[in-house]
Every structure is written in C-alpha cells, then in structure tokens.
C-alpha cells in the first residue's frame, strides 16, 4: 500500500512538471517508469518511454529502461538492442556488456552472450562484474 501511494505521488509530481515544461524528457522518462513499474497501466509508461526515444534517440535512461522492460516481457533481442544503444550513448557503462550478454543468453544466442561477457572482462576492473561474467560463462560452458 505504501509503495502504491508513493508511486501515485510521484506520478502526480511528474505530471505537474510536464504541465509546466512538456519538453522535459527526463521527467517524461521518470513518469513513464512510474507507470510501467508501479501502476495498473504499464503500457501507458512504455508508450511514454517510446515517445522519449522517438524525440531523442540518445536519451540514455529511457533506452535503458525500455531494455529492462523488454527483458521482463521476454523480448530478449529487443532488450539487447536497447542495451547496445545505451552503451553507444555512454561507453563508460561497461555493465551494459553484462546486460547484453544476459539478453543474448536468454534468447539462446550463446556465442553472442559469451562475446559480451568476455568483452566486459576486458573492459572493466570491477571484480563483482568480472565474477558475474565468469559465472555466466561457466553456465554456458556446462550446458
């Protein structure tokens, strides 16, 4: 109940921001996420996020959240595309290699998954990310 009240409050706040400034793509993205994640109308949120990336294809947060939502709905190839866009927009987000790898793995593309996990291991010094990549590589190798 408390979460629903907070989401409703956030939705009202973002709607107020957008009334004042309809061009605020960050607010529109956050509102879309609220609808997609916390409302009874997730499609409304997904449509808002799509509007944001239509208006600005380089909107990192909208692309990322569309990727997460694609993963949840089993659209793994689409998720991989979204995460690749995030990486193109912001090459410092090395964890996108992990996300792309997981999406490919779920789609059954084990070579694409492995390539991304290996790329992550080369690109990051983050021991937790490397360990997670190694874990997925081992899962793929053992099947």
PDB file of C-alpha atoms in Angstrom:
ATOM      1  CA  UNK A   1       0.000   0.000   0.000  1.00  0.00           C
ATOM      2  CA  UNK A   2       2.740   2.444   0.941  1.00  0.00           C
ATOM      3  CA  UNK A   3       4.587   1.801  -2.342  1.00  0.00           C
ATOM      4  CA  UNK A   4       1.406   2.466  -4.336  1.00  0.00           C
ATOM      5  CA  UNK A   5       0.880   5.760  -2.526  1.00  0.00           C
ATOM      6  CA  UNK A   6       4.463   6.787  -3.231  1.00  0.00           C
ATOM      7  CA  UNK A   7       4.145   5.856  -6.916  1.00  0.00           C
ATOM      8  CA  UNK A   8       0.865   7.795  -7.163  1.00  0.00           C
ATOM      9  CA  UNK A   9       2.511  10.807  -5.522  1.00  0.00           C
ATOM     10  CA  UNK A  10       5.487  10.579  -7.901  1.00  0.00           C
ATOM     11  CA  UNK A  11       3.142  10.337 -10.899  1.00  0.00           C
ATOM     12  CA  UNK A  12       1.284  13.482  -9.765  1.00  0.00           C
ATOM     13  CA  UNK A  13       4.586  15.339  -9.303  1.00  0.00           C
ATOM     14  CA  UNK A  14       5.963  14.366 -12.712  1.00  0.00           C
ATOM     15  CA  UNK A  15       2.648  15.253 -14.359  1.00  0.00           C
ATOM     16  CA  UNK A  16       2.851  18.696 -12.710  1.00  0.00           C
ATOM     17  CA  UNK A  17       6.408  19.153 -14.021  1.00  0.00           C
ATOM     18  CA  UNK A  18       5.295  18.169 -17.515  1.00  0.00           C
ATOM     19  CA  UNK A  19       2.383  20.627 -17.394  1.00  0.00           C
ATOM     20  CA  UNK A  20       4.929  23.388 -16.763  1.00  0.00           C
ATOM     21  CA  UNK A  21       7.503  22.028 -19.198  1.00  0.00           C
ATOM     22  CA  UNK A  22       6.156  19.443 -21.673  1.00  0.00           C
ATOM     23  CA  UNK A  23       9.617  19.186 -23.282  1.00  0.00           C
ATOM     24  CA  UNK A  24      11.277  17.841 -20.109  1.00  0.00           C
ATOM     25  CA  UNK A  25      12.278  14.400 -21.387  1.00  0.00           C
ATOM     26  CA  UNK A  26      13.846  13.398 -18.059  1.00  0.00           C
ATOM     27  CA  UNK A  27      10.548  13.979 -16.261  1.00  0.00           C
ATOM     28  CA  UNK A  28       8.666  12.189 -19.041  1.00  0.00           C
ATOM     29  CA  UNK A  29      11.073   9.247 -18.738  1.00  0.00           C
ATOM     30  CA  UNK A  30      10.638   9.081 -14.970  1.00  0.00           C
ATOM     31  CA  UNK A  31       6.863   9.332 -15.317  1.00  0.00           C
ATOM     32  CA  UNK A  32       6.928   6.534 -17.881  1.00  0.00           C
ATOM     33  CA  UNK A  33       8.949   4.379 -15.498  1.00  0.00           C
ATOM     34  CA  UNK A  34       6.427   5.063 -12.705  1.00  0.00           C
ATOM     35  CA  UNK A  35       3.566   3.964 -14.938  1.00  0.00           C
ATOM     36  CA  UNK A  36       5.448   0.944 -16.298  1.00  0.00           C
ATOM     37  CA  UNK A  37       6.745  -0.274 -12.937  1.00  0.00           C
ATOM     38  CA  UNK A  38       4.154   0.775 -10.411  1.00  0.00           C
ATOM     39  CA  UNK A  39       0.768   1.337 -11.957  1.00  0.00           C
ATOM     40  CA  UNK A  40      -2.098  -0.745 -13.265  1.00  0.00           C
ATOM     41  CA  UNK A  41      -1.363   0.660 -16.718  1.00  0.00           C
ATOM     42  CA  UNK A  42       2.216  -0.323 -17.627  1.00  0.00           C
ATOM     43  CA  UNK A  43       1.552   0.111 -21.367  1.00  0.00           C
ATOM     44  CA  UNK A  44       0.999   3.839 -20.800  1.00  0.00           C
ATOM     45  CA  UNK A  45       4.501   4.049 -19.329  1.00  0.00           C
ATOM     46  CA  UNK A  46       6.050   2.047 -22.150  1.00  0.00           C
ATOM     47  CA  UNK A  47       4.396   4.356 -24.697  1.00  0.00           C
ATOM     48  CA  UNK A  48       5.813   7.407 -22.879  1.00  0.00           C
ATOM     49  CA  UNK A  49       9.313   5.913 -22.898  1.00  0.00           C
ATOM     50  CA  UNK A  50       8.959   5.179 -26.617  1.00  0.00           C
ATOM     51  CA  UNK A  51       7.889   8.796 -27.201  1.00  0.00           C
ATOM     52  CA  UNK A  52      11.021   9.978 -25.398  1.00  0.00           C
ATOM     53  CA  UNK A  53      13.363   7.862 -27.561  1.00  0.00           C
ATOM     54  CA  UNK A  54      11.482   8.906 -30.701  1.00  0.00           C
ATOM     55  CA  UNK A  55      12.072  12.532 -29.753  1.00  0.00           C
ATOM     56  CA  UNK A  56      15.633  11.903 -28.525  1.00  0.00           C
ATOM     57  CA  UNK A  57      17.135   8.518 -29.518  1.00  0.00           C
ATOM     58  CA  UNK A  58      20.186   9.340 -27.350  1.00  0.00           C
ATOM     59  CA  UNK A  59      18.164   9.512 -24.110  1.00  0.00           C
ATOM     60  CA  UNK A  60      20.212   7.037 -22.069  1.00  0.00           C
ATOM     61  CA  UNK A  61      17.778   6.453 -19.195  1.00  0.00           C
ATOM     62  CA  UNK A  62      14.778   5.886 -21.475  1.00  0.00           C
ATOM     63  CA  UNK A  63      16.733   3.432 -23.659  1.00  0.00           C
ATOM     64  CA  UNK A  64      17.978   1.587 -20.563  1.00  0.00           C
ATOM     65  CA  UNK A  65      14.510   1.272 -19.031  1.00  0.00           C
ATOM     66  CA  UNK A  66      12.991   0.118 -22.314  1.00  0.00           C
ATOM     67  CA  UNK A  67      15.699  -2.567 -22.319  1.00  0.00           C
ATOM     68  CA  UNK A  68      14.823  -3.643 -18.779  1.00  0.00           C
ATOM     69  CA  UNK A  69      11.125  -3.786 -19.671  1.00  0.00           C
ATOM     70  CA  UNK A  70      11.939  -5.796 -22.821  1.00  0.00           C
ATOM     71  CA  UNK A  71      13.833  -8.302 -20.661  1.00  0.00           C
ATOM     72  CA  UNK A  72      10.836  -8.626 -18.330  1.00  0.00           C
ATOM     73  CA  UNK A  73       8.462  -9.267 -21.197  1.00  0.00           C
ATOM     74  CA  UNK A  74      10.723 -11.878 -22.796  1.00  0.00           C
ATOM     75  CA  UNK A  75      11.754  -9.692 -25.761  1.00  0.00           C
ATOM     76  CA  UNK A  76      15.429 -10.523 -25.345  1.00  0.00           C
ATOM     77  CA  UNK A  77      16.680  -9.493 -28.803  1.00  0.00           C
ATOM     78  CA  UNK A  78      14.964  -6.119 -28.401  1.00  0.00           C
ATOM     79  CA  UNK A  79      16.486  -5.768 -24.932  1.00  0.00           C
ATOM     80  CA  UNK A  80      19.970  -6.452 -26.338  1.00  0.00           C
ATOM     81  CA  UNK A  81      19.396  -3.718 -28.958  1.00  0.00           C
ATOM     82  CA  UNK A  82      18.352  -1.240 -26.267  1.00  0.00           C
ATOM     83  CA  UNK A  83      21.358  -2.047 -24.084  1.00  0.00           C
ATOM     84  CA  UNK A  84      23.662  -1.684 -27.120  1.00  0.00           C
ATOM     85  CA  UNK A  85      22.175   1.785 -27.679  1.00  0.00           C
ATOM     86  CA  UNK A  86      22.871   2.679 -24.037  1.00  0.00           C
ATOM     87  CA  UNK A  87      26.482   1.582 -24.482  1.00  0.00           C
ATOM     88  CA  UNK A  88      26.770   3.624 -27.699  1.00  0.00           C
ATOM     89  CA  UNK A  89      25.362   6.690 -25.886  1.00  0.00           C
ATOM     90  CA  UNK A  90      27.564   6.176 -22.822  1.00  0.00           C
ATOM     91  CA  UNK A  91      30.590   3.901 -23.406  1.00  0.00           C
ATOM     92  CA  UNK A  92      31.536   4.213 -19.702  1.00  0.00           C
ATOM     93  CA  UNK A  93      28.577   1.981 -18.768  1.00  0.00           C
ATOM     94  CA  UNK A  94      30.559  -1.237 -19.048  1.00  0.00           C
ATOM     95  CA  UNK A  95      27.851  -3.149 -17.154  1.00  0.00           C
ATOM     96  CA  UNK A  96      25.834  -2.962 -20.382  1.00  0.00           C
ATOM     97  CA  UNK A  97      28.035  -5.781 -21.729  1.00  0.00           C
ATOM     98  CA  UNK A  98      26.661  -7.913 -18.895  1.00  0.00           C
ATOM     99  CA  UNK A  99      23.083  -6.869 -19.688  1.00  0.00           C
ATOM    100  CA  UNK A 100      23.581  -7.551 -23.413  1.00  0.00           C
ATOM    101  CA  UNK A 101      25.153 -10.913 -22.587  1.00  0.00           C
ATOM    102  CA  UNK A 102      22.235 -11.883 -20.337  1.00  0.00           C
ATOM    103  CA  UNK A 103      19.739 -10.838 -23.020  1.00  0.00           C
ATOM    104  CA  UNK A 104      21.546 -12.939 -25.640  1.00  0.00           C
ATOM    105  CA  UNK A 105      21.764 -15.855 -23.216  1.00  0.00           C
ATOM    106  CA  UNK A 106      18.011 -15.717 -22.592  1.00  0.00           C
ATOM    107  CA  UNK A 107      17.426 -15.545 -26.364  1.00  0.00           C
ATOM    108  CA  UNK A 108      19.539 -18.677 -26.846  1.00  0.00           C
ATOM    109  CA  UNK A 109      22.405 -16.852 -28.579  1.00  0.00           C
ATOM    110  CA  UNK A 110      25.221 -18.355 -26.515  1.00  0.00           C
ATOM    111  CA  UNK A 111      28.064 -17.124 -28.735  1.00  0.00           C
ATOM    112  CA  UNK A 112      26.743 -13.543 -28.591  1.00  0.00           C
ATOM    113  CA  UNK A 113      26.351 -13.890 -24.834  1.00  0.00           C
ATOM    114  CA  UNK A 114      29.877 -15.226 -24.364  1.00  0.00           C
ATOM    115  CA  UNK A 115      31.367 -12.485 -26.581  1.00  0.00           C
ATOM    116  CA  UNK A 116      29.749  -9.799 -24.426  1.00  0.00           C
ATOM    117  CA  UNK A 117      30.785 -11.434 -21.146  1.00  0.00           C
ATOM    118  CA  UNK A 118      34.387 -11.700 -22.426  1.00  0.00           C
ATOM    119  CA  UNK A 119      34.290  -8.075 -23.608  1.00  0.00           C
ATOM    120  CA  UNK A 120      33.107  -6.997 -20.145  1.00  0.00           C
ATOM    121  CA  UNK A 121      36.025  -8.843 -18.524  1.00  0.00           C
ATOM    122  CA  UNK A 122      38.465  -6.937 -20.779  1.00  0.00           C
ATOM    123  CA  UNK A 123      36.762  -3.564 -20.278  1.00  0.00           C
ATOM    124  CA  UNK A 124      36.218  -3.400 -16.513  1.00  0.00           C
ATOM    125  CA  UNK A 125      38.272  -3.626 -13.352  1.00  0.00           C
ATOM    126  CA  UNK A 126      35.109  -4.196 -11.284  1.00  0.00           C
ATOM    127  CA  UNK A 127      35.711  -7.562  -9.600  1.00  0.00           C
ATOM    128  CA  UNK A 128      31.992  -8.153  -8.967  1.00  0.00           C
ATOM    129  CA  UNK A 129      31.154  -7.658 -12.663  1.00  0.00           C
ATOM    130  CA  UNK A 130      34.037  -9.927 -13.715  1.00  0.00           C
ATOM    131  CA  UNK A 131      32.866 -12.617 -11.274  1.00  0.00           C
ATOM    132  CA  UNK A 132      29.304 -12.370 -12.596  1.00  0.00           C
ATOM    133  CA  UNK A 133      30.550 -12.609 -16.198  1.00  0.00           C
ATOM    134  CA  UNK A 134      32.654 -15.667 -15.300  1.00  0.00           C
ATOM    135  CA  UNK A 135      29.635 -17.255 -13.626  1.00  0.00           C
ATOM    136  CA  UNK A 136      27.549 -16.857 -16.813  1.00  0.00           C
ATOM    137  CA  UNK A 137      30.399 -18.123 -18.996  1.00  0.00           C
ATOM    138  CA  UNK A 138      30.637 -21.221 -16.775  1.00  0.00           C
ATOM    139  CA  UNK A 139      26.875 -21.766 -17.025  1.00  0.00           C
ATOM    140  CA  UNK A 140      27.100 -21.613 -20.821  1.00  0.00           C
ATOM    141  CA  UNK A 141      30.145 -23.936 -20.911  1.00  0.00           C
ATOM    142  CA  UNK A 142      28.417 -26.524 -18.712  1.00  0.00           C
ATOM    143  CA  UNK A 143      25.326 -26.853 -20.895  1.00  0.00           C
TER     144      UNK A 143
END
